[in-house]
PDB file of C-alpha atoms in Angstrom:
ATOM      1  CA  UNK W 202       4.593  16.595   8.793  1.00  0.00           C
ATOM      2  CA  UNK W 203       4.297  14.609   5.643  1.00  0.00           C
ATOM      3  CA  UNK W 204       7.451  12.563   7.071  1.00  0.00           C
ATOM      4  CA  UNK W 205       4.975  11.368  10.044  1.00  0.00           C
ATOM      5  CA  UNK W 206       2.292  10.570   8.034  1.00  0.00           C
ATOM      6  CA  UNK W 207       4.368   8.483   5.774  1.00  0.00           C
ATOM      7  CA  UNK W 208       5.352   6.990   9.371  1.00  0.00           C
ATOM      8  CA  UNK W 209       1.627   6.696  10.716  1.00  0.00           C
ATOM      9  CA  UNK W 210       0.165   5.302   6.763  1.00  0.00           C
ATOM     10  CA  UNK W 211       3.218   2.252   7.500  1.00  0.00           C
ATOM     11  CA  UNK W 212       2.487   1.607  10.783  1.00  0.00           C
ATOM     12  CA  UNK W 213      -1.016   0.832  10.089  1.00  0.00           C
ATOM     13  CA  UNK W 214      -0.482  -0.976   7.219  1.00  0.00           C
ATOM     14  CA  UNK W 215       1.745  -3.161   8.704  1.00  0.00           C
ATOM     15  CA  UNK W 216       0.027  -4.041  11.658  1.00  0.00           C
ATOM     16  CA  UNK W 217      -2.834  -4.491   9.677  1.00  0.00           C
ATOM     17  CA  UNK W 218      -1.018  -6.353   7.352  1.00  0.00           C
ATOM     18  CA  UNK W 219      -0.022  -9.105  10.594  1.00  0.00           C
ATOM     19  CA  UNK W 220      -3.118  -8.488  12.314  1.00  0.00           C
ATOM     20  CA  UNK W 221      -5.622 -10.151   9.919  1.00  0.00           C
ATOM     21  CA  UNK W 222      -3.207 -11.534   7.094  1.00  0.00           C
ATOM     22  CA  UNK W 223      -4.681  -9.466   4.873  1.00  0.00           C
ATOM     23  CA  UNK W 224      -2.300  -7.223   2.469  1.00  0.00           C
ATOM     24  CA  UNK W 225      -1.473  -3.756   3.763  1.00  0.00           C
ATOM     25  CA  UNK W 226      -2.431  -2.091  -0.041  1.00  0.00           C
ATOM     26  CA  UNK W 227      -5.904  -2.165   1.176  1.00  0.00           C
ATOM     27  CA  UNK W 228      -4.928   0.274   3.583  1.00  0.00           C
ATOM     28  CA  UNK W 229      -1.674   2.054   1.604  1.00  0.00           C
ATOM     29  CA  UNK W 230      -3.471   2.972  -1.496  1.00  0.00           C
ATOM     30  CA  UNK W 231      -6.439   5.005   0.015  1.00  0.00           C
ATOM     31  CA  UNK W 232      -4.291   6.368   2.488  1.00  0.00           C
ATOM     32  CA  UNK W 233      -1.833   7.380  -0.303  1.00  0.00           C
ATOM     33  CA  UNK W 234      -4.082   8.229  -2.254  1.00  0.00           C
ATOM     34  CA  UNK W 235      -5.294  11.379  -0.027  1.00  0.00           C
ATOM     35  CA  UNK W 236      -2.168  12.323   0.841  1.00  0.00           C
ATOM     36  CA  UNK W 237      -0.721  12.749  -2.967  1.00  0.00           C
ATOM     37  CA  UNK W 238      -4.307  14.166  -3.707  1.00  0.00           C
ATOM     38  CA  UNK W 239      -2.884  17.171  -1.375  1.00  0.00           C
ATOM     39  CA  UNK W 240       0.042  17.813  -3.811  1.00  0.00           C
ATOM     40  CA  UNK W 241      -1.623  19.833  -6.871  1.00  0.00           C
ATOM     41  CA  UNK W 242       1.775  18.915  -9.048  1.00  0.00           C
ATOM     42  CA  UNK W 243       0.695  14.847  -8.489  1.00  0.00           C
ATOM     43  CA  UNK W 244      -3.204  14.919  -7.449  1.00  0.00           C
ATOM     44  CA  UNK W 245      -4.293  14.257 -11.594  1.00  0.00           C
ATOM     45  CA  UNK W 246      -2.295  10.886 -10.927  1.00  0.00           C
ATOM     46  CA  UNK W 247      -3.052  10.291  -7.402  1.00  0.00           C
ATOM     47  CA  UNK W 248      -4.439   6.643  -7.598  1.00  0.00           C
ATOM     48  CA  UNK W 249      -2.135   6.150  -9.802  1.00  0.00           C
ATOM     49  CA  UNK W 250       0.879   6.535  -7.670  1.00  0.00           C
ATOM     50  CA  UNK W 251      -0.519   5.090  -4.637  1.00  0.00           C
ATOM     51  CA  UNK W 252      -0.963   2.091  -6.656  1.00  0.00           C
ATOM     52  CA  UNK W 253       2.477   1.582  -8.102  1.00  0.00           C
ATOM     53  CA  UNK W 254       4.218   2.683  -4.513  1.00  0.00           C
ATOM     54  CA  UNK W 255       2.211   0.377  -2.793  1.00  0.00           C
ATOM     55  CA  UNK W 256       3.719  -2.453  -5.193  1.00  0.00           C
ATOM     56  CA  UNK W 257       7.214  -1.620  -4.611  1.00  0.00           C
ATOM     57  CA  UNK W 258       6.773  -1.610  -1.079  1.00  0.00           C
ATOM     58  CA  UNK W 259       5.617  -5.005  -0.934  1.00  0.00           C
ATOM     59  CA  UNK W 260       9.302  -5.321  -2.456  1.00  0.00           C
ATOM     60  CA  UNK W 261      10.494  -4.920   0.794  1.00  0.00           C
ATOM     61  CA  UNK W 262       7.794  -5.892   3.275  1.00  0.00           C
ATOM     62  CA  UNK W 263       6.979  -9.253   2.012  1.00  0.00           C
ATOM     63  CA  UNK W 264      10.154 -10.911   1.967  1.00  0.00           C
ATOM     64  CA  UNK W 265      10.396 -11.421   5.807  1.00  0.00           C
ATOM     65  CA  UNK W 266       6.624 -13.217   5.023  1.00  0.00           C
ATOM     66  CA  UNK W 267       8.015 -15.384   2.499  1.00  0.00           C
ATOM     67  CA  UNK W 268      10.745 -16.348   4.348  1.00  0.00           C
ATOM     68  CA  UNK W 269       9.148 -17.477   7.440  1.00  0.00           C
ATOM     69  CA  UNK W 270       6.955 -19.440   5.833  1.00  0.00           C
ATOM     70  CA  UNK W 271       9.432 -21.099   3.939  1.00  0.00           C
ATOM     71  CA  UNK W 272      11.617 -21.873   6.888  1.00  0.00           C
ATOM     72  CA  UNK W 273       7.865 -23.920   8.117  1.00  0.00           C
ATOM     73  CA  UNK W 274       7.361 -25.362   4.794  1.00  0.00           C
ATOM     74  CA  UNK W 275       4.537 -24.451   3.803  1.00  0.00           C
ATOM     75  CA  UNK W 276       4.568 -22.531   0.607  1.00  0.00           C
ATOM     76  CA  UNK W 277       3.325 -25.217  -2.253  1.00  0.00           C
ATOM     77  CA  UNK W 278       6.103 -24.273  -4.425  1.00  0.00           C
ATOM     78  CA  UNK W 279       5.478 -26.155  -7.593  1.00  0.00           C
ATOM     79  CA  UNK W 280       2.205 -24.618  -7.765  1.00  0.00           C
ATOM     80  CA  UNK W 281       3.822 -21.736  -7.150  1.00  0.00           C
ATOM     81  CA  UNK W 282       6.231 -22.114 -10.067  1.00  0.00           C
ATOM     82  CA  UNK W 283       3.111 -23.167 -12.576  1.00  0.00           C
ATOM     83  CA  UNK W 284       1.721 -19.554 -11.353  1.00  0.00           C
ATOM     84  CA  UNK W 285       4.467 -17.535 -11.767  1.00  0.00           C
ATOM     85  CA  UNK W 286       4.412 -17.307 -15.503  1.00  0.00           C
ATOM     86  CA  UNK W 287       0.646 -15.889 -15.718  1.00  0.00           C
ATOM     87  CA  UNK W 288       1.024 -13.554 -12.171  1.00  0.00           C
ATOM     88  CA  UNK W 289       4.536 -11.958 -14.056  1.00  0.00           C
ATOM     89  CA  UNK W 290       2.204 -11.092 -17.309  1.00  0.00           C
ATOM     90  CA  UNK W 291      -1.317 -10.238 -15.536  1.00  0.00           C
ATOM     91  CA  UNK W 292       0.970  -8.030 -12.986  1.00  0.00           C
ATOM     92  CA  UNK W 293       2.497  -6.577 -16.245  1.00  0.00           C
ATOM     93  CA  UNK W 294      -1.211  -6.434 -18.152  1.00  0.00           C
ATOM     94  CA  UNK W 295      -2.502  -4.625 -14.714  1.00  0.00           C
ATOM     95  CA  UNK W 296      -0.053  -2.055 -14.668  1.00  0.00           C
ATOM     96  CA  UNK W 297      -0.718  -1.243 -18.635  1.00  0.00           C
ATOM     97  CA  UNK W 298      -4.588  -0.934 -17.677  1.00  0.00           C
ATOM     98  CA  UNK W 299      -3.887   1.294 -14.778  1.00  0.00           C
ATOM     99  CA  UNK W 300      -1.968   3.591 -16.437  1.00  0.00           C
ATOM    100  CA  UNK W 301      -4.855   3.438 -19.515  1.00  0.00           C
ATOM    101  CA  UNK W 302      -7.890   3.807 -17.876  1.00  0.00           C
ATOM    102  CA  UNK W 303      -6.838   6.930 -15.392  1.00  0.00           C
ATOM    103  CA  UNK W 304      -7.345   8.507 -12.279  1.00  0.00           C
ATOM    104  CA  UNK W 305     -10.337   8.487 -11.486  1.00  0.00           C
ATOM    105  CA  UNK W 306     -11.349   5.313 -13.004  1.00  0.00           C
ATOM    106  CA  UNK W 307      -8.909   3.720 -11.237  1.00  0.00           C
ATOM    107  CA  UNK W 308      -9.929   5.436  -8.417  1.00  0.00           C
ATOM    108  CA  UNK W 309     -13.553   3.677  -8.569  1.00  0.00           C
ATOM    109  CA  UNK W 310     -12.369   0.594  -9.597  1.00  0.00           C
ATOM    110  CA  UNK W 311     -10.242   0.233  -5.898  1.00  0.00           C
ATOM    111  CA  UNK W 312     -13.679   1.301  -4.564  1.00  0.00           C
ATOM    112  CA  UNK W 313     -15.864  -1.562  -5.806  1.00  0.00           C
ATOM    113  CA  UNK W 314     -12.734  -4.221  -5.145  1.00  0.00           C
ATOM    114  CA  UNK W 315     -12.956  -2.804  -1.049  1.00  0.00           C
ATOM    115  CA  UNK W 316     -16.746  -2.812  -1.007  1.00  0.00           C
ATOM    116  CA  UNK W 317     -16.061  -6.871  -1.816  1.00  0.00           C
ATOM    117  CA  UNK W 318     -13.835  -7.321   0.608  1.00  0.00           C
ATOM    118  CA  UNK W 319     -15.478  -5.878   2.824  1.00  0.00           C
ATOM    119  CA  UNK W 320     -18.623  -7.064   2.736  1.00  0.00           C
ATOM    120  CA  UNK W 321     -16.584 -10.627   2.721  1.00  0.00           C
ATOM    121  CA  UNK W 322     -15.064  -9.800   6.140  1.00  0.00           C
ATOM    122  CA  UNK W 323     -18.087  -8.943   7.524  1.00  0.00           C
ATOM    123  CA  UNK W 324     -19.544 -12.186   6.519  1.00  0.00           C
ATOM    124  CA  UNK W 325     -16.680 -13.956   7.904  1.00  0.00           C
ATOM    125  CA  UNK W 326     -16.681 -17.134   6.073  1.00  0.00           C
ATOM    126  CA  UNK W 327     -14.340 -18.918   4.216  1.00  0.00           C
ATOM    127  CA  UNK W 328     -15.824 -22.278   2.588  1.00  0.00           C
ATOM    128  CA  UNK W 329     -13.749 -25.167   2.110  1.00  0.00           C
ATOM    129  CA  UNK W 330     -13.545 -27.419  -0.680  1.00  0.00           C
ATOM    130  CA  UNK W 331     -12.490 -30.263  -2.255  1.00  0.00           C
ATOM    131  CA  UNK W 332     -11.968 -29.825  -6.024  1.00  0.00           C
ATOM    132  CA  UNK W 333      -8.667 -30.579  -7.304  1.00  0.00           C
ATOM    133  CA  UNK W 334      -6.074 -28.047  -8.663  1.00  0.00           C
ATOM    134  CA  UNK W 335      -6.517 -27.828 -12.131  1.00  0.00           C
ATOM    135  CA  UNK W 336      -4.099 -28.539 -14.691  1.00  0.00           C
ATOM    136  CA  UNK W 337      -1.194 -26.574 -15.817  1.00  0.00           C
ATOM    137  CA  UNK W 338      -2.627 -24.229 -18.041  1.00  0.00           C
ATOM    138  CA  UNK W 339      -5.815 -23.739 -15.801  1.00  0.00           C
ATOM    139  CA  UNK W 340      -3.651 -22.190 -12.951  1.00  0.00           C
ATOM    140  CA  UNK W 341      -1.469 -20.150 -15.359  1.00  0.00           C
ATOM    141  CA  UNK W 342      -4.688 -18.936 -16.261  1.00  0.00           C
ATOM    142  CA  UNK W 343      -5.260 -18.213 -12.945  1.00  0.00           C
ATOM    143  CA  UNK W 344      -2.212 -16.505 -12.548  1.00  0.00           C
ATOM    144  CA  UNK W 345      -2.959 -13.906 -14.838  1.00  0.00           C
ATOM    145  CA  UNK W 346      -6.008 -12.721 -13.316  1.00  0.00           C
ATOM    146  CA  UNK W 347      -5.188 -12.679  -9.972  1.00  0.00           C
ATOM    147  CA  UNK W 348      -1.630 -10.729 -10.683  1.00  0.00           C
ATOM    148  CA  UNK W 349      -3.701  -8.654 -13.225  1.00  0.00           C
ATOM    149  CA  UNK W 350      -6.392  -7.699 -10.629  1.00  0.00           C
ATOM    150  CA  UNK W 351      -3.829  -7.160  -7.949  1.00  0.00           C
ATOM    151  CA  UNK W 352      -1.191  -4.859  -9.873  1.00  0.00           C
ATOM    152  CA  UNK W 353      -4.401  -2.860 -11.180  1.00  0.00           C
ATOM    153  CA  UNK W 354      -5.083  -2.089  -7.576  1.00  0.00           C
ATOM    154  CA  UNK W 355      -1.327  -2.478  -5.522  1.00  0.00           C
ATOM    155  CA  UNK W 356      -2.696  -5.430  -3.583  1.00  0.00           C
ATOM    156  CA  UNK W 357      -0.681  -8.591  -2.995  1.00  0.00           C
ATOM    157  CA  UNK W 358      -3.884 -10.687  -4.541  1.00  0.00           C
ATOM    158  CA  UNK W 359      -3.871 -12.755  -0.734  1.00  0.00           C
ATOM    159  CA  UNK W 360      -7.478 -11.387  -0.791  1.00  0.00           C
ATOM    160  CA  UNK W 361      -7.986 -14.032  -4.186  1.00  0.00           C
ATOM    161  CA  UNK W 362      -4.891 -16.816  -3.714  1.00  0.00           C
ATOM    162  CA  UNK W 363      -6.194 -17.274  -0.392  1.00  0.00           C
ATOM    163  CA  UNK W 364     -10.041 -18.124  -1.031  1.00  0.00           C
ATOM    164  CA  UNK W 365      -9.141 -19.964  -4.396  1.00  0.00           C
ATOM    165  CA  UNK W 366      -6.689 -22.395  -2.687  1.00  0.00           C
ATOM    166  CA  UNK W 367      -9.058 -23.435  -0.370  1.00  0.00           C
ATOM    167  CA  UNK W 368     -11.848 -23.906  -2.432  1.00  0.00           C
ATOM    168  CA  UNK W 369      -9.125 -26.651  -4.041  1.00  0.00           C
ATOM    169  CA  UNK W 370      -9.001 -28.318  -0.596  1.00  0.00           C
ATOM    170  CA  UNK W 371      -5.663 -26.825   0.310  1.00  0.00           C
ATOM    171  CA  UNK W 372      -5.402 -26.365   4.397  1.00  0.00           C
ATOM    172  CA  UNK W 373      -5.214 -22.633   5.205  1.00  0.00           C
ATOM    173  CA  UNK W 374      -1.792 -22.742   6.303  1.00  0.00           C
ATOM    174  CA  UNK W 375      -0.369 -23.640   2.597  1.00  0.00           C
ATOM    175  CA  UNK W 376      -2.916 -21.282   1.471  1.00  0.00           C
ATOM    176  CA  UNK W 377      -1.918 -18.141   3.284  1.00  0.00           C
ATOM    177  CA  UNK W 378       1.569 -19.927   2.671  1.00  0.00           C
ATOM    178  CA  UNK W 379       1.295 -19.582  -0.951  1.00  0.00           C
ATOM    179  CA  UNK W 380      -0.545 -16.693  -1.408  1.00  0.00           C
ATOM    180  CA  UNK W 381       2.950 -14.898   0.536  1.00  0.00           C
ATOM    181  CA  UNK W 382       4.732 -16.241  -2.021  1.00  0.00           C
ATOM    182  CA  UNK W 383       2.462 -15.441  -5.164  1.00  0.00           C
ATOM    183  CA  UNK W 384       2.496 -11.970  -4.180  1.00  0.00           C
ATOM    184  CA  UNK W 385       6.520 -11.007  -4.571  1.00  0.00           C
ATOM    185  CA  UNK W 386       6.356 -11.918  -8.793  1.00  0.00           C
ATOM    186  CA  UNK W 387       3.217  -9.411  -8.909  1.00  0.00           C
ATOM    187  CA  UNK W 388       5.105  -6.770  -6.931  1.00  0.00           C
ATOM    188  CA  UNK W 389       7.836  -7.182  -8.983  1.00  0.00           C
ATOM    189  CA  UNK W 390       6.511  -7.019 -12.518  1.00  0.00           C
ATOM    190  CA  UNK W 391       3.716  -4.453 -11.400  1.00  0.00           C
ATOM    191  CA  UNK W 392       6.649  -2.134  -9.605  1.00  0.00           C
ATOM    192  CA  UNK W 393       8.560  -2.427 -12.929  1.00  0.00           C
ATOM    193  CA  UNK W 394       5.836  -1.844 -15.195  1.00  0.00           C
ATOM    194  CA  UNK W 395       4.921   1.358 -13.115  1.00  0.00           C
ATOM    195  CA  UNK W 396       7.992   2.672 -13.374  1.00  0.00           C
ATOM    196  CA  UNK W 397       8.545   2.224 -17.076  1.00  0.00           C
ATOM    197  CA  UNK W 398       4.651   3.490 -17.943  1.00  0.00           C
ATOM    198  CA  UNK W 399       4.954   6.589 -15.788  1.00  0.00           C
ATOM    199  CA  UNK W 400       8.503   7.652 -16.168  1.00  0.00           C
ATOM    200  CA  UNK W 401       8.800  11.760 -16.151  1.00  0.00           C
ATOM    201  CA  UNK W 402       5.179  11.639 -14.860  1.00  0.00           C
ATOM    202  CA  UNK W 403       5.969  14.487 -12.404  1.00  0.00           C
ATOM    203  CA  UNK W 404       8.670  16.858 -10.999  1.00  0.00           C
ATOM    204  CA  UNK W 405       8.285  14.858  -7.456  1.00  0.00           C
ATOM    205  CA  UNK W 406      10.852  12.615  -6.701  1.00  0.00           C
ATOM    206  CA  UNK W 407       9.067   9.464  -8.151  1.00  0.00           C
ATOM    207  CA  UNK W 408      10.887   6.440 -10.323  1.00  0.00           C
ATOM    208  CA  UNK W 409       8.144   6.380 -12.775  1.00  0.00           C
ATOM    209  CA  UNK W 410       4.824   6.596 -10.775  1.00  0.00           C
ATOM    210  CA  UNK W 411       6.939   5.393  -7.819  1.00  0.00           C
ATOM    211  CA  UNK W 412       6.956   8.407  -5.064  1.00  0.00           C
ATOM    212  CA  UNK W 413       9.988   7.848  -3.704  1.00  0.00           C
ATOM    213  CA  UNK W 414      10.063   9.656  -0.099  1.00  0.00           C
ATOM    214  CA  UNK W 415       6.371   8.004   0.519  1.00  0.00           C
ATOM    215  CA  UNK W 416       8.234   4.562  -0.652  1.00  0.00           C
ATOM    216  CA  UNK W 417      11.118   5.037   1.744  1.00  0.00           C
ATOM    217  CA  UNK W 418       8.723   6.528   4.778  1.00  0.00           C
ATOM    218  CA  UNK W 419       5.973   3.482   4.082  1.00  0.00           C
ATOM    219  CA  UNK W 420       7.925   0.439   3.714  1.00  0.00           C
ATOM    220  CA  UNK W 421      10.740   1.309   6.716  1.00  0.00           C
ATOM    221  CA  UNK W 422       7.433   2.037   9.408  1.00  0.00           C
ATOM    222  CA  UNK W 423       5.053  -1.537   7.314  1.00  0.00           C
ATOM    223  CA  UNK W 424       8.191  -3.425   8.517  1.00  0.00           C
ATOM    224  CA  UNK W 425       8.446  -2.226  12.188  1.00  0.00           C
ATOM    225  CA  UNK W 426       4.467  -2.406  12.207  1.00  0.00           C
ATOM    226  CA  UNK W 427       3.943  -6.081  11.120  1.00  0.00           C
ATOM    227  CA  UNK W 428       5.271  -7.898  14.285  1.00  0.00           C
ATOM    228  CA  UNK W 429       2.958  -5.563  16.780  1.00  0.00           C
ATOM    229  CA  UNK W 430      -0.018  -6.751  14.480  1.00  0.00           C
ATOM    230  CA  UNK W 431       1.475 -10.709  14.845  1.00  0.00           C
ATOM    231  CA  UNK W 432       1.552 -10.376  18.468  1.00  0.00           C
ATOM    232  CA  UNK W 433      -1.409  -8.343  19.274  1.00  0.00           C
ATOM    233  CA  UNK W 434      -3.510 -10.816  17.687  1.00  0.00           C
ATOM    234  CA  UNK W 435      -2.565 -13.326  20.221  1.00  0.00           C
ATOM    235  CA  UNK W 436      -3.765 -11.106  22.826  1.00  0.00           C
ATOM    236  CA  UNK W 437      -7.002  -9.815  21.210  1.00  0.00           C
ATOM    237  CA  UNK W 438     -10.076 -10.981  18.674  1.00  0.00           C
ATOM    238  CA  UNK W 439      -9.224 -10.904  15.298  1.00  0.00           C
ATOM    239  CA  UNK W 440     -12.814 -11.357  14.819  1.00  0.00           C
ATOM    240  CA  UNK W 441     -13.816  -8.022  16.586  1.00  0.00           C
ATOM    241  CA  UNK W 442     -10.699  -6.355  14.457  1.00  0.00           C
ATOM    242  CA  UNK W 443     -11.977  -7.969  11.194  1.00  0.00           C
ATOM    243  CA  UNK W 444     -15.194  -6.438  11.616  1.00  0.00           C
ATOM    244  CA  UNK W 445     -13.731  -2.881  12.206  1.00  0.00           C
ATOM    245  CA  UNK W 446     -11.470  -3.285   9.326  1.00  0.00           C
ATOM    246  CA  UNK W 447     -14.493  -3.971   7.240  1.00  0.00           C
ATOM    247  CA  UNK W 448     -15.969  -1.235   8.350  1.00  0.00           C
ATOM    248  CA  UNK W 449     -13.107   0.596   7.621  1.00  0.00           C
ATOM    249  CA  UNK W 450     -13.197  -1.000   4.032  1.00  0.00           C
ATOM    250  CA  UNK W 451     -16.559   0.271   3.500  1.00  0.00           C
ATOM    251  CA  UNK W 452     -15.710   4.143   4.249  1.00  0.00           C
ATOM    252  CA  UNK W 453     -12.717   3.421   1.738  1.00  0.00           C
ATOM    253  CA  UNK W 454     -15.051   2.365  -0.512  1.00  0.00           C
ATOM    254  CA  UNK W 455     -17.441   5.175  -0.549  1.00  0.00           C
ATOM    255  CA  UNK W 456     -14.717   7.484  -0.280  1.00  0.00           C
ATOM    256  CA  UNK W 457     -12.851   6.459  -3.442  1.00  0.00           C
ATOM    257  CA  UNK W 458     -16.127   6.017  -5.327  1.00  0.00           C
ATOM    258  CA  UNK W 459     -17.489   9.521  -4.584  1.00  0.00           C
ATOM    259  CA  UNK W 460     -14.123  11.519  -5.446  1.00  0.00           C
TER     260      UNK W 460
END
């Protein structure tokens, strides 16, 4: 049974995932999160694991993101490569803090993060602007705090690039463009520091805090689920689905908070 809910927990994720454009962790690390909390030799570290497998499946689900939107052009690559240097530590930094401050403080930290974002969906607004990007240091800066925020929490940090790039007057297409490729350094330095931090953490199969049959179960079924999500929202409202998801968001939320 565990095998299909692996299965189901991908599925979702992924369709999610190309549904809305919004990054399946929202939806693996709660739902990983109950499932290892039914293991008593992993449920101390729970939040903990769900966080660091959903990283290192982004390893393997995002790529096919990147890539398409590469082929179109839109990923603002130098920007991108001014990034990359603060999203590689903050993903790093996150990681460190994740594995410092615990379970269950982890656990409420994920809670308050989907409270935000959903309470954002639900508003369903995304204001434009006009500033310019900031200089080189400025957006290293902002590196680090989006891949710190994001590895904390196994997110690919869409839910920040996204909003931050248009509030620099970037049209959503780079945006959603770049925030694709942003979020492949955070899985990778977050996945590795995971691994290193919890390394003999349990007598499951895990690489670190890596659970390796929920890795292998997750990313295969994320993959198959991502194109339904792409073409069902041609055929649907995203703005009805948005508003379930952030209802959804909001029983994650209260869930994860009252643990």
């Amino acid at each position: 049974m565990i095998w299909v809910e692996y299965a189901l927990t991908g599925l979702f994720a992924g369709f999610m995932a190309g549904y809305l454009g919004i990054g399946g962790g929202l939806v693996l690390v709660p739902a990983l999160t109950w499932l290892f909390s039914q293991d008593p030799a992993i449920a101390d570290m729970a939040v903990q694991m769900a966080v660091a497998t959903s990283l290192a499946t982004m390893l393997f689900t995002s790529m096919s993101s990147l890539l398409s939107h590469h082929k179109r052009g839109a990923i603002l690559w130098p920007l991108v490569r001014q990034m990359i240097p603060g999203l590689l530590a903050g993903a790093l930094l996150g990681s460190i803090i994740a594995d410092g401050v615990g379970n269950d403080a982890l656990g409420n930290i994920f809670g308050v993060f989907a409270l935000i974002v959903g309470l954002q969906l639900l508003r369903g607004t995304r204001q434009a602007g006009d500033r310019p990007i900031p200089g080189r240091w400025m957006v290293a800066g902002t590196g680090l705090g989006i891949g710190t925020v994001s590895s904390l929490l196994g997110i690919g940090g869409g839910s920040m690039t996204v909003p931050w790039l248009l509030w620099h007057g970037q049209r959503v297409q780079n945006a959603v463009a770049t925030a694709a490729a942003c979020g492949y350094p955070i899985a990778i330095a977050g996945t590795l520091g995971f691994v290193v931090l919890g390394d003999g953490a349990a007598a499951t199969p895990t690489l670190g805090y890596v659970h390796l049959p929920a890795l292998a179960g997750v990313a295969v079924f994320s993959v198959l689920g991502a194109p339904l999500g792409v073409a069902a929202v041609h055929r649907s409202s995203p703005v009805l689905a948005k508003r379930v998801f952030a209802g959804f968001l909001l029983i994650v939320a209260v869930k994860m908070l009252l643990r």
